Short mmCIF file of C-alpha atoms in Angstrom, two decimals:
data_model
loop_
_atom_site.label_atom_id
_atom_site.label_comp_id
_atom_site.label_asym_id
_atom_site.label_seq_id
_atom_site.Cartn_x
_atom_site.Cartn_y
_atom_site.Cartn_z
CA MET A 3 -0.21 0.08 0.00
CA LEU A 4 2.96 2.40 0.48
CA LYS A 5 3.63 2.24 -3.17
CA ILE A 6 0.16 3.84 -3.82
CA LEU A 7 0.32 6.35 -1.40
CA ARG A 8 3.46 7.50 -2.66
CA THR A 9 2.27 7.16 -6.28
CA THR A 10 -0.74 9.64 -5.37
CA ARG A 11 1.46 12.49 -4.12
CA TYR A 12 2.59 13.01 -7.71
CA LEU A 13 -0.30 11.93 -10.13
CA SER A 14 -1.52 15.33 -10.09
CA ASP A 15 1.91 16.45 -11.53
CA PHE A 16 1.19 14.55 -14.29
CA GLY A 17 -2.12 15.81 -15.16
CA TRP A 18 -4.06 13.00 -13.17
CA ASP A 19 -6.97 13.72 -10.20
CA PRO A 20 -6.60 11.16 -7.88
CA LEU A 21 -9.84 10.07 -6.13
CA ILE A 22 -9.16 7.27 -3.61
CA LEU A 23 -12.02 4.65 -2.83
CA THR A 24 -11.05 2.71 0.59
CA VAL A 25 -13.37 1.10 3.49
CA LYS A 26 -14.03 2.50 6.94
CA ASN A 27 -12.28 1.09 9.78
CA PRO A 28 -10.07 -1.04 7.71
CA GLU A 29 -8.01 -4.24 8.94
CA PRO A 30 -5.21 -2.85 10.95
CA TYR A 31 -2.73 -4.79 8.53
CA HIS A 32 -3.82 -2.05 5.88
CA ARG A 33 -3.02 1.07 7.91
CA ALA A 34 -0.57 2.85 6.79
CA ASP A 35 1.39 5.29 9.11
CA ASN A 36 2.30 7.85 6.06
CA PRO A 37 -0.95 10.25 5.56
CA ILE A 38 -3.06 10.44 2.33
CA PRO A 39 -1.99 13.62 0.26
CA GLU A 40 -4.00 16.22 1.00
CA SER A 41 -4.78 17.18 -2.61
CA ALA A 42 -6.45 13.52 -2.99
CA ARG A 43 -10.16 13.32 -2.83
CA VAL A 44 -10.58 10.33 -0.32
CA TYR A 45 -14.07 8.22 0.05
CA ARG A 46 -14.50 5.24 2.53
CA SER A 47 -17.16 2.81 1.59
CA TRP A 48 -19.04 0.50 4.38
CA ARG A 49 -18.31 -3.04 4.79
CA ILE A 50 -19.47 -6.10 5.72
CA PRO A 51 -17.64 -7.12 9.13
CA GLY A 52 -16.67 -10.37 10.15
CA GLY A 53 -13.90 -11.65 7.70
CA ASN A 54 -11.14 -11.03 10.17
CA PHE A 55 -13.08 -12.71 12.87
CA LEU A 56 -13.93 -15.70 10.57
CA ALA A 57 -10.23 -16.38 9.33
CA ARG A 58 -9.05 -16.23 13.03
CA ILE A 59 -11.65 -19.03 14.10
CA LEU A 60 -10.80 -21.10 11.20
CA ARG A 61 -6.81 -20.62 11.66
CA ARG A 62 -7.59 -21.73 15.46
CA LEU A 63 -9.47 -24.64 13.98
CA ASN A 64 -6.17 -25.33 11.87
CA LEU A 65 -8.17 -24.60 8.45
CA ASP A 66 -6.92 -22.52 5.73
CA GLU A 67 -9.03 -19.66 5.47
CA ARG A 68 -9.91 -20.16 2.26
CA TRP A 69 -11.94 -23.09 2.65
CA LEU A 70 -14.83 -20.12 2.90
CA LEU A 71 -12.87 -16.95 2.39
CA LEU A 72 -11.62 -17.03 -1.03
CA PRO A 73 -9.46 -15.03 -2.32
CA ASP A 74 -9.17 -14.03 0.95
CA GLN A 75 -10.63 -12.44 3.97
CA TYR A 76 -11.42 -9.27 2.67
CA ILE A 77 -14.12 -10.61 0.42
CA PHE A 78 -16.77 -8.91 2.56
CA TRP A 79 -15.26 -5.20 1.65
CA ILE A 80 -16.45 -6.07 -1.85
CA PRO A 81 -20.20 -5.10 -1.98
CA GLY A 82 -19.90 -1.61 -0.31
CA SER A 83 -17.04 -1.08 -2.46
CA LEU A 84 -18.69 -1.98 -5.54
CA ILE A 85 -21.79 0.26 -4.66
CA TYR A 86 -20.21 3.31 -3.78
CA GLY A 87 -17.31 3.14 -6.60
CA TRP A 88 -19.99 2.58 -9.40
CA TYR A 89 -21.62 5.85 -7.98
CA LEU A 90 -18.28 7.65 -7.69
CA ILE A 91 -17.35 6.68 -11.10
CA ILE A 92 -20.59 7.80 -12.71
CA ARG A 93 -20.71 11.06 -10.43
CA GLN A 94 -17.66 11.95 -10.76
CA LYS A 95 -16.91 11.23 -13.88
CA VAL A 96 -13.64 9.15 -13.58
CA ASP A 97 -11.71 8.07 -16.82
CA LEU A 98 -9.73 5.51 -15.42
CA ILE A 99 -9.85 2.39 -12.28
CA TYR A 100 -6.28 1.60 -10.78
CA VAL A 101 -6.66 -1.05 -8.29
CA THR A 102 -3.72 -2.55 -6.16
CA GLY A 103 -3.98 -5.95 -4.93
CA PRO A 104 -3.39 -7.45 -2.27
CA PRO A 105 -6.23 -8.09 -1.04
CA TYR A 106 -7.18 -10.15 -4.26
CA SER A 107 -10.87 -8.92 -2.95
CA ALA A 108 -9.80 -5.73 -4.28
CA LEU A 109 -8.80 -6.38 -7.54
CA LEU A 110 -11.87 -8.43 -7.91
CA CYS A 111 -14.11 -5.53 -6.94
CA GLY A 112 -11.64 -3.26 -9.84
CA ALA A 113 -12.73 -5.86 -12.41
CA LEU A 114 -16.68 -5.69 -11.40
CA LEU A 115 -16.30 -2.02 -11.57
CA LYS A 116 -14.97 -2.00 -15.23
CA VAL A 117 -17.92 -4.68 -16.26
CA LEU A 118 -20.11 -2.25 -14.70
CA THR A 119 -19.21 0.85 -15.87
CA GLY A 120 -16.95 0.58 -18.97
CA ARG A 121 -14.21 2.32 -17.62
CA PRO A 122 -10.53 1.06 -18.43
CA LEU A 123 -8.83 -0.98 -15.36
CA VAL A 124 -5.37 -0.84 -14.48
CA VAL A 125 -4.49 -3.70 -11.99
CA ASP A 126 -1.36 -3.47 -9.67
CA LEU A 127 -0.15 -6.59 -8.88
CA ARG A 128 2.34 -6.29 -5.33
CA ASP A 129 2.32 -9.88 -5.00
CA PRO A 130 1.35 -13.06 -7.28
CA TRP A 131 -1.98 -14.22 -6.82
CA SER A 132 -2.26 -18.04 -7.39
CA PHE A 133 1.30 -18.69 -7.36
CA ASN A 134 2.20 -16.56 -4.27
CA ALA A 135 4.54 -18.69 -2.17
CA ALA A 136 3.06 -17.76 0.78
CA ARG A 137 -0.57 -18.86 -0.18
CA ASN A 138 0.73 -22.25 -1.32
CA GLY A 139 -1.48 -25.43 -0.82
CA TYR A 140 -5.08 -24.84 -1.34
CA PRO A 141 -7.93 -26.44 0.90
CA THR A 142 -8.95 -28.66 -2.00
CA LYS A 143 -8.35 -28.54 -5.86
CA PHE A 144 -11.97 -27.25 -6.40
CA HIS A 145 -10.88 -24.11 -4.27
CA GLN A 146 -7.26 -23.71 -6.39
CA TRP A 147 -9.70 -24.09 -9.70
CA LEU A 148 -11.90 -21.49 -8.42
CA ASP A 149 -9.37 -18.93 -6.72
CA GLN A 150 -7.04 -19.71 -10.88
CA ARG A 151 -10.45 -18.84 -12.61
CA LEU A 152 -11.35 -15.37 -10.21
CA GLU A 153 -7.35 -14.57 -10.94
CA LYS A 154 -7.86 -15.21 -15.03
CA TRP A 155 -11.02 -13.48 -15.29
CA VAL A 156 -9.78 -10.50 -13.33
CA LEU A 157 -6.19 -10.42 -15.68
CA LYS A 158 -8.48 -10.89 -18.93
CA THR A 159 -10.56 -7.89 -17.72
CA ALA A 160 -7.79 -5.89 -16.97
CA ASP A 161 -6.33 -2.87 -19.89
CA PHE A 162 -3.25 -3.15 -18.36
CA ILE A 163 -1.09 -4.90 -15.50
CA THR A 164 1.68 -3.38 -13.41
CA CYS A 165 4.00 -5.84 -10.98
CA ILE A 166 6.49 -4.91 -8.49
CA TYR A 167 9.34 -7.01 -9.51
CA ARG A 168 10.14 -9.07 -12.62
CA ILE A 169 9.50 -12.49 -11.25
CA THR A 170 5.89 -11.96 -10.85
CA GLN A 171 5.93 -10.41 -14.32
CA GLU A 172 7.62 -13.36 -15.76
CA GLY A 173 5.70 -16.00 -13.67
CA TYR A 174 2.51 -14.78 -15.33
CA GLY A 175 3.67 -14.47 -18.70
CA ARG A 176 3.96 -18.32 -18.12
CA LEU A 177 0.78 -18.90 -16.73
CA TYR A 178 -1.11 -16.88 -19.05
CA PRO A 179 1.21 -15.95 -21.97
CA TRP A 180 -1.29 -13.01 -23.33
CA THR A 181 -0.36 -11.24 -20.06
CA ARG A 182 3.07 -10.61 -21.48
CA VAL A 183 1.85 -7.72 -24.02
CA LYS A 184 -0.08 -6.01 -21.53
CA THR A 185 2.39 -5.93 -18.49
CA ALA A 186 5.01 -3.64 -17.03
CA ILE A 187 7.22 -3.46 -14.09
CA PHE A 188 7.15 -0.58 -11.54
CA TYR A 189 9.00 -1.57 -8.59
CA ASP A 190 8.23 -0.59 -4.88
CA THR A 191 10.76 1.88 -4.64
CA ILE A 192 11.53 5.20 -2.67
CA ASP A 193 10.13 8.78 -2.44
CA ARG A 194 13.11 10.95 -2.39
CA GLY A 195 11.13 13.25 -0.40
CA ASP A 196 10.78 10.67 2.43
CA LEU A 197 14.69 10.13 2.80
CA PRO A 198 16.12 11.55 5.93
CA GLU A 199 18.75 14.43 6.08
CA ILE A 200 22.17 13.36 6.97
CA VAL A 201 22.32 11.36 10.45
CA ASP A 202 25.10 10.21 12.71
CA SER A 203 25.98 6.93 12.71
CA TYR A 204 25.66 4.55 15.99
CA ALA A 205 28.74 4.47 18.19
CA LYS A 206 29.37 0.59 17.66
CA PHE A 207 29.26 -1.39 14.77
CA THR A 208 25.84 -2.15 13.87
CA ILE A 209 23.93 -4.12 11.40
CA THR A 210 20.27 -3.68 10.99
CA TYR A 211 17.29 -5.73 9.81
CA LEU A 212 13.86 -3.81 8.69
CA GLY A 213 10.43 -5.48 8.52
CA THR A 214 9.37 -9.04 9.80
CA PHE A 215 10.80 -12.50 9.41
CA TYR A 216 9.30 -15.38 7.47
CA PRO A 217 8.78 -18.82 8.01
CA PRO A 218 10.57 -21.36 7.93
CA PHE A 219 13.00 -18.96 9.22
CA HIS A 220 16.05 -20.66 7.70
CA THR A 221 17.99 -17.70 7.00
CA LEU A 222 17.29 -15.90 10.12
CA LYS A 223 18.67 -19.08 12.11
CA ALA A 224 21.86 -19.15 9.94
CA THR A 225 22.40 -15.41 10.66
CA LEU A 226 21.85 -15.80 14.41
CA ARG A 227 23.89 -18.81 14.19
CA ALA A 228 26.63 -17.13 12.75
CA ILE A 229 26.82 -14.23 15.10
CA ARG A 230 26.58 -16.65 18.19
CA TYR A 231 29.71 -18.42 16.45
CA LEU A 232 31.43 -14.85 16.43
CA LEU A 233 30.76 -14.17 19.93
CA ASP A 234 32.02 -17.46 20.92
CA GLN A 235 35.41 -17.31 19.16
CA GLY A 236 35.89 -13.84 20.25
CA GLN A 237 35.56 -11.91 17.47
CA ILE A 238 32.92 -9.63 18.27
CA THR A 239 31.59 -8.35 21.86
CA SER A 240 28.53 -6.78 23.13
CA ASP A 241 30.58 -3.47 23.26
CA SER A 242 31.62 -3.66 19.46
CA PHE A 243 28.62 -4.96 17.85
CA CYS A 244 24.87 -4.40 17.95
CA PHE A 245 22.13 -6.44 15.70
CA ASN A 246 19.53 -3.68 15.43
CA TYR A 247 15.78 -5.46 14.91
CA VAL A 248 13.22 -2.36 13.50
CA GLY A 249 10.02 -4.64 13.33
CA PRO A 250 6.69 -5.29 15.11
CA PHE A 251 7.54 -8.30 18.45
CA ASP A 252 8.30 -11.66 16.88
CA LYS A 253 8.03 -14.54 18.80
CA LYS A 254 10.13 -16.79 16.89
CA PHE A 255 12.63 -14.07 16.67
CA ASN A 256 12.67 -13.65 20.68
CA SER A 257 12.51 -17.45 20.99
CA LEU A 258 15.82 -18.00 18.98
CA ILE A 259 17.64 -14.90 20.99
CA ALA A 260 16.85 -16.90 24.16
CA GLU A 261 17.74 -20.26 22.41
CA LEU A 262 21.26 -18.70 21.51
CA ASN A 263 21.68 -16.02 24.62
CA LEU A 264 22.01 -13.20 22.23
CA ALA A 265 20.32 -10.86 24.00
CA GLN A 266 23.60 -8.83 25.01
CA ILE A 267 23.92 -7.89 21.31
CA VAL A 268 20.43 -7.43 20.08
CA ARG A 269 18.77 -4.20 20.11
CA GLN A 270 14.96 -4.13 19.38
CA ALA A 271 13.96 -0.55 18.04
CA GLY A 272 10.46 -2.03 17.41
CA TYR A 273 7.73 -1.32 14.75
CA GLN A 274 8.78 2.37 13.42
CA PRO A 275 6.95 4.62 11.07
CA LEU A 276 8.45 4.76 7.67
CA LYS A 277 10.71 8.07 8.34
CA GLU A 278 11.69 6.43 11.73
CA ALA A 279 12.73 3.47 10.57
CA GLN A 280 14.59 4.90 7.54
CA VAL A 281 16.48 6.96 10.16
CA GLU A 282 17.54 3.59 11.73
CA ILE A 283 18.59 2.34 8.51
CA PHE A 284 20.96 5.49 7.70
CA LYS A 285 22.37 5.18 11.39
CA SER A 286 23.71 1.80 10.76
CA HIS A 287 26.95 1.13 9.30
CA ALA A 288 25.22 -2.46 7.57
CA LEU A 289 22.23 -3.70 6.77
CA LEU A 290 20.61 -7.19 6.63
CA LEU A 291 18.45 -8.53 4.13
CA LEU A 292 16.92 -12.03 4.71
CA LEU A 293 14.37 -13.93 2.04
CA GLU A 294 13.14 -17.47 2.44
CA PHE A 295 12.22 -17.23 -1.48
CA ALA A 296 12.96 -15.51 -4.70
CA THR A 297 10.83 -12.23 -4.01
CA ILE A 298 11.67 -8.57 -3.23
CA ASN A 299 10.55 -6.25 -1.27
CA THR A 300 10.39 -2.54 -0.15
CA LYS A 301 12.97 -3.22 2.13
CA LEU A 302 15.48 -3.47 -0.52
CA PHE A 303 14.83 -0.57 -1.94
CA ASP A 304 15.23 1.75 1.22
CA TYR A 305 18.42 -0.08 1.99
CA LEU A 306 19.98 0.94 -1.65
CA ALA A 307 18.83 4.28 -0.57
CA ALA A 308 20.93 4.36 2.68
CA GLY A 309 24.31 3.56 0.57
CA LYS A 310 25.45 0.78 3.26
CA PRO A 311 26.98 -2.21 2.37
CA ILE A 312 24.19 -4.75 2.45
CA LEU A 313 24.85 -8.63 3.65
CA ALA A 314 22.24 -10.46 1.77
CA VAL A 315 21.07 -14.29 3.02
CA VAL A 316 18.94 -15.07 0.31
CA PRO A 317 17.60 -17.56 -2.35
CA GLU A 318 19.88 -17.51 -5.45
CA PHE A 319 17.87 -15.34 -8.16
CA GLN A 320 18.83 -13.39 -10.97
CA GLU A 321 16.47 -10.33 -10.39
CA LEU A 322 17.85 -9.70 -7.10
CA GLU A 323 21.53 -10.29 -8.24
CA GLU A 324 21.19 -7.46 -10.77
CA LEU A 325 19.65 -4.71 -8.59
CA LEU A 326 22.31 -5.34 -5.75
CA GLN A 327 25.22 -5.33 -8.70
CA THR A 328 23.47 -2.21 -10.51
CA TYR A 329 22.74 0.05 -7.25
CA ALA A 330 24.28 -1.62 -4.10
CA SER A 331 26.95 0.60 -2.95
CA GLY A 332 28.33 -2.26 -1.30
CA PHE A 333 26.69 -5.88 -0.97
CA SER A 334 27.44 -9.84 -0.24
CA MET A 335 25.55 -12.60 -0.90
CA VAL A 336 24.93 -16.02 0.61
CA SER A 337 22.75 -18.45 -0.93
CA ASP A 338 23.18 -21.70 0.64
CA GLY A 339 22.79 -20.71 4.05
CA ASP A 340 26.09 -21.49 5.33
CA TYR A 341 26.55 -20.02 8.67
CA LEU A 342 30.24 -19.54 8.57
CA LYS A 343 30.20 -17.82 5.03
CA ILE A 344 27.66 -15.46 6.74
CA ALA A 345 29.94 -15.07 9.66
CA ALA A 346 33.12 -14.46 7.72
CA ILE A 347 31.09 -11.29 5.67
CA ILE A 348 30.01 -9.70 9.49
CA VAL A 349 33.51 -10.23 11.04
CA GLN A 350 34.95 -8.58 7.94
CA TYR A 351 32.44 -5.34 7.96
CA HIS A 352 33.10 -5.20 11.64
CA GLN A 353 37.03 -5.25 11.43
CA GLU A 354 36.99 -2.76 8.21
CA HIS A 355 34.36 -0.39 10.37
CA TYR A 356 36.84 -0.29 13.37
CA GLN A 357 39.91 0.32 10.58
CA GLY A 358 38.01 2.80 9.19
CA GLU A 359 38.17 1.07 6.05
CA LEU A 360 34.37 -0.34 5.58
CA GLN A 361 34.36 0.90 1.67
CA VAL A 362 31.16 1.93 -0.13
CA ASP A 363 30.58 3.57 -3.65
CA PRO A 364 28.32 6.42 -3.24
CA GLY A 365 28.19 6.98 -6.77
CA LYS A 366 25.86 3.56 -7.01
CA ARG A 367 23.65 5.42 -4.16
CA GLU A 368 23.23 8.86 -6.39
CA HIS A 369 22.14 6.52 -9.49
CA PHE A 370 19.49 4.35 -7.66
CA ILE A 371 18.37 7.87 -6.23
CA ALA A 372 18.01 9.50 -9.52
CA ARG A 373 16.78 6.48 -11.27
CA MET A 374 14.49 4.32 -9.16
CA ASN A 375 12.17 6.80 -7.26
CA ILE A 376 8.51 7.13 -7.61
CA GLU A 377 8.17 10.52 -8.93
CA ARG A 378 9.81 9.14 -12.12
CA GLU A 379 7.67 6.14 -12.00
CA THR A 380 4.66 7.82 -11.70
CA GLN A 381 5.49 9.93 -14.75
CA GLU A 382 6.08 6.50 -16.90
CA LEU A 383 2.50 5.53 -15.16
CA THR A 384 0.84 8.31 -16.24
CA ALA A 385 2.21 7.89 -19.47
CA ILE A 386 0.51 4.40 -19.83
CA PHE A 387 -2.77 5.73 -18.40
CA ASN A 388 -2.75 8.45 -21.10
CA GLN A 389 -2.06 5.75 -23.94
CA ILE A 390 -4.94 3.46 -22.43
CA ILE A 391 -7.36 6.71 -22.89
CA ALA A 392 -6.29 7.78 -26.19
CA GLU A 393 -6.95 4.04 -27.46
CA LYS A 394 -10.18 4.03 -25.78
CA LYS A 395 -10.94 7.28 -27.24
CA GLY A 396 -9.91 5.89 -30.75
CA LEU A 397 -12.04 3.11 -30.61
CA ASN A 398 -15.37 5.13 -29.89
CA VAL A 399 -14.76 7.48 -32.45
#
């Protein structure tokens, strides 16, 4: 959602007046700390309550929520959003529908609104739908068939599809070859206006991880084991080293910290709004990227904007490596989960910092900020909007 909020800041600069339709009292996961731009007109539809509650009950029964809630627990948002959306599109003379998901229910609503109003539809896929690694394993084959039918219909209905990384675009190209001619990549990148001013670094060497941890936690376990190894070897101490976690309270993380007796070198900054989280990144000496499967998320771009060395403990995949090679001021990658390799990189960063030799390439950061910013992406996105509108008008002549 952060990408959409950032995009709305600049739409008016390129000739588009944003009208935002969301729901009243949305679920906490979908609340954003960044305020919606003052220039945007915001409308909130009613919703049928109970989706989140029903999903919790199903999970407590060890049942997939998709037994009853397909494509997701936000399905009850659709009736109110559909009615209010139809009214707004007609009353406000809306030219184009731009919808983002997940939640995938929002994408369904966008497609239904196109059918009702005839307005062109652009679908923004922040994560893949049916082949999302986090959604693997349907309750039954029927649920899988139905979910894929919904997905296929939405994408067929869309005039254009944007993806936030290449592996999603390529995945859909294989699954639905006809999507290849109407997809483009718009990374979930940074807004230059959000970046902090120059800040002083932490007094002792600090490596920071931003965000949440993902099961099965192999990369987290390997990294913490590497830190434990370095402590046991006397190569780092609590006086010279800090692991800084900037994110919500995490039971698994805390249990591993207790199991490995690492509390003395861990700082838990807690969940931070965007600007405060970015300050934590900029104050650090190195940054930690942990991925359990091939994906790209917002923290990568926040890391690249800081211009600090990145330790990437990730599966091997080409898109991520290309982004790091092109834009990272410095990086090291471990793809086999070997804790000794991770330890060697950490201690190298640690030693180079205290020797004043921790090298970064500031030119890479400058190149990244100039090329990969939301203002530039919004300009490219609105060019697609304009082309779609021009083509529709041409057909109606």
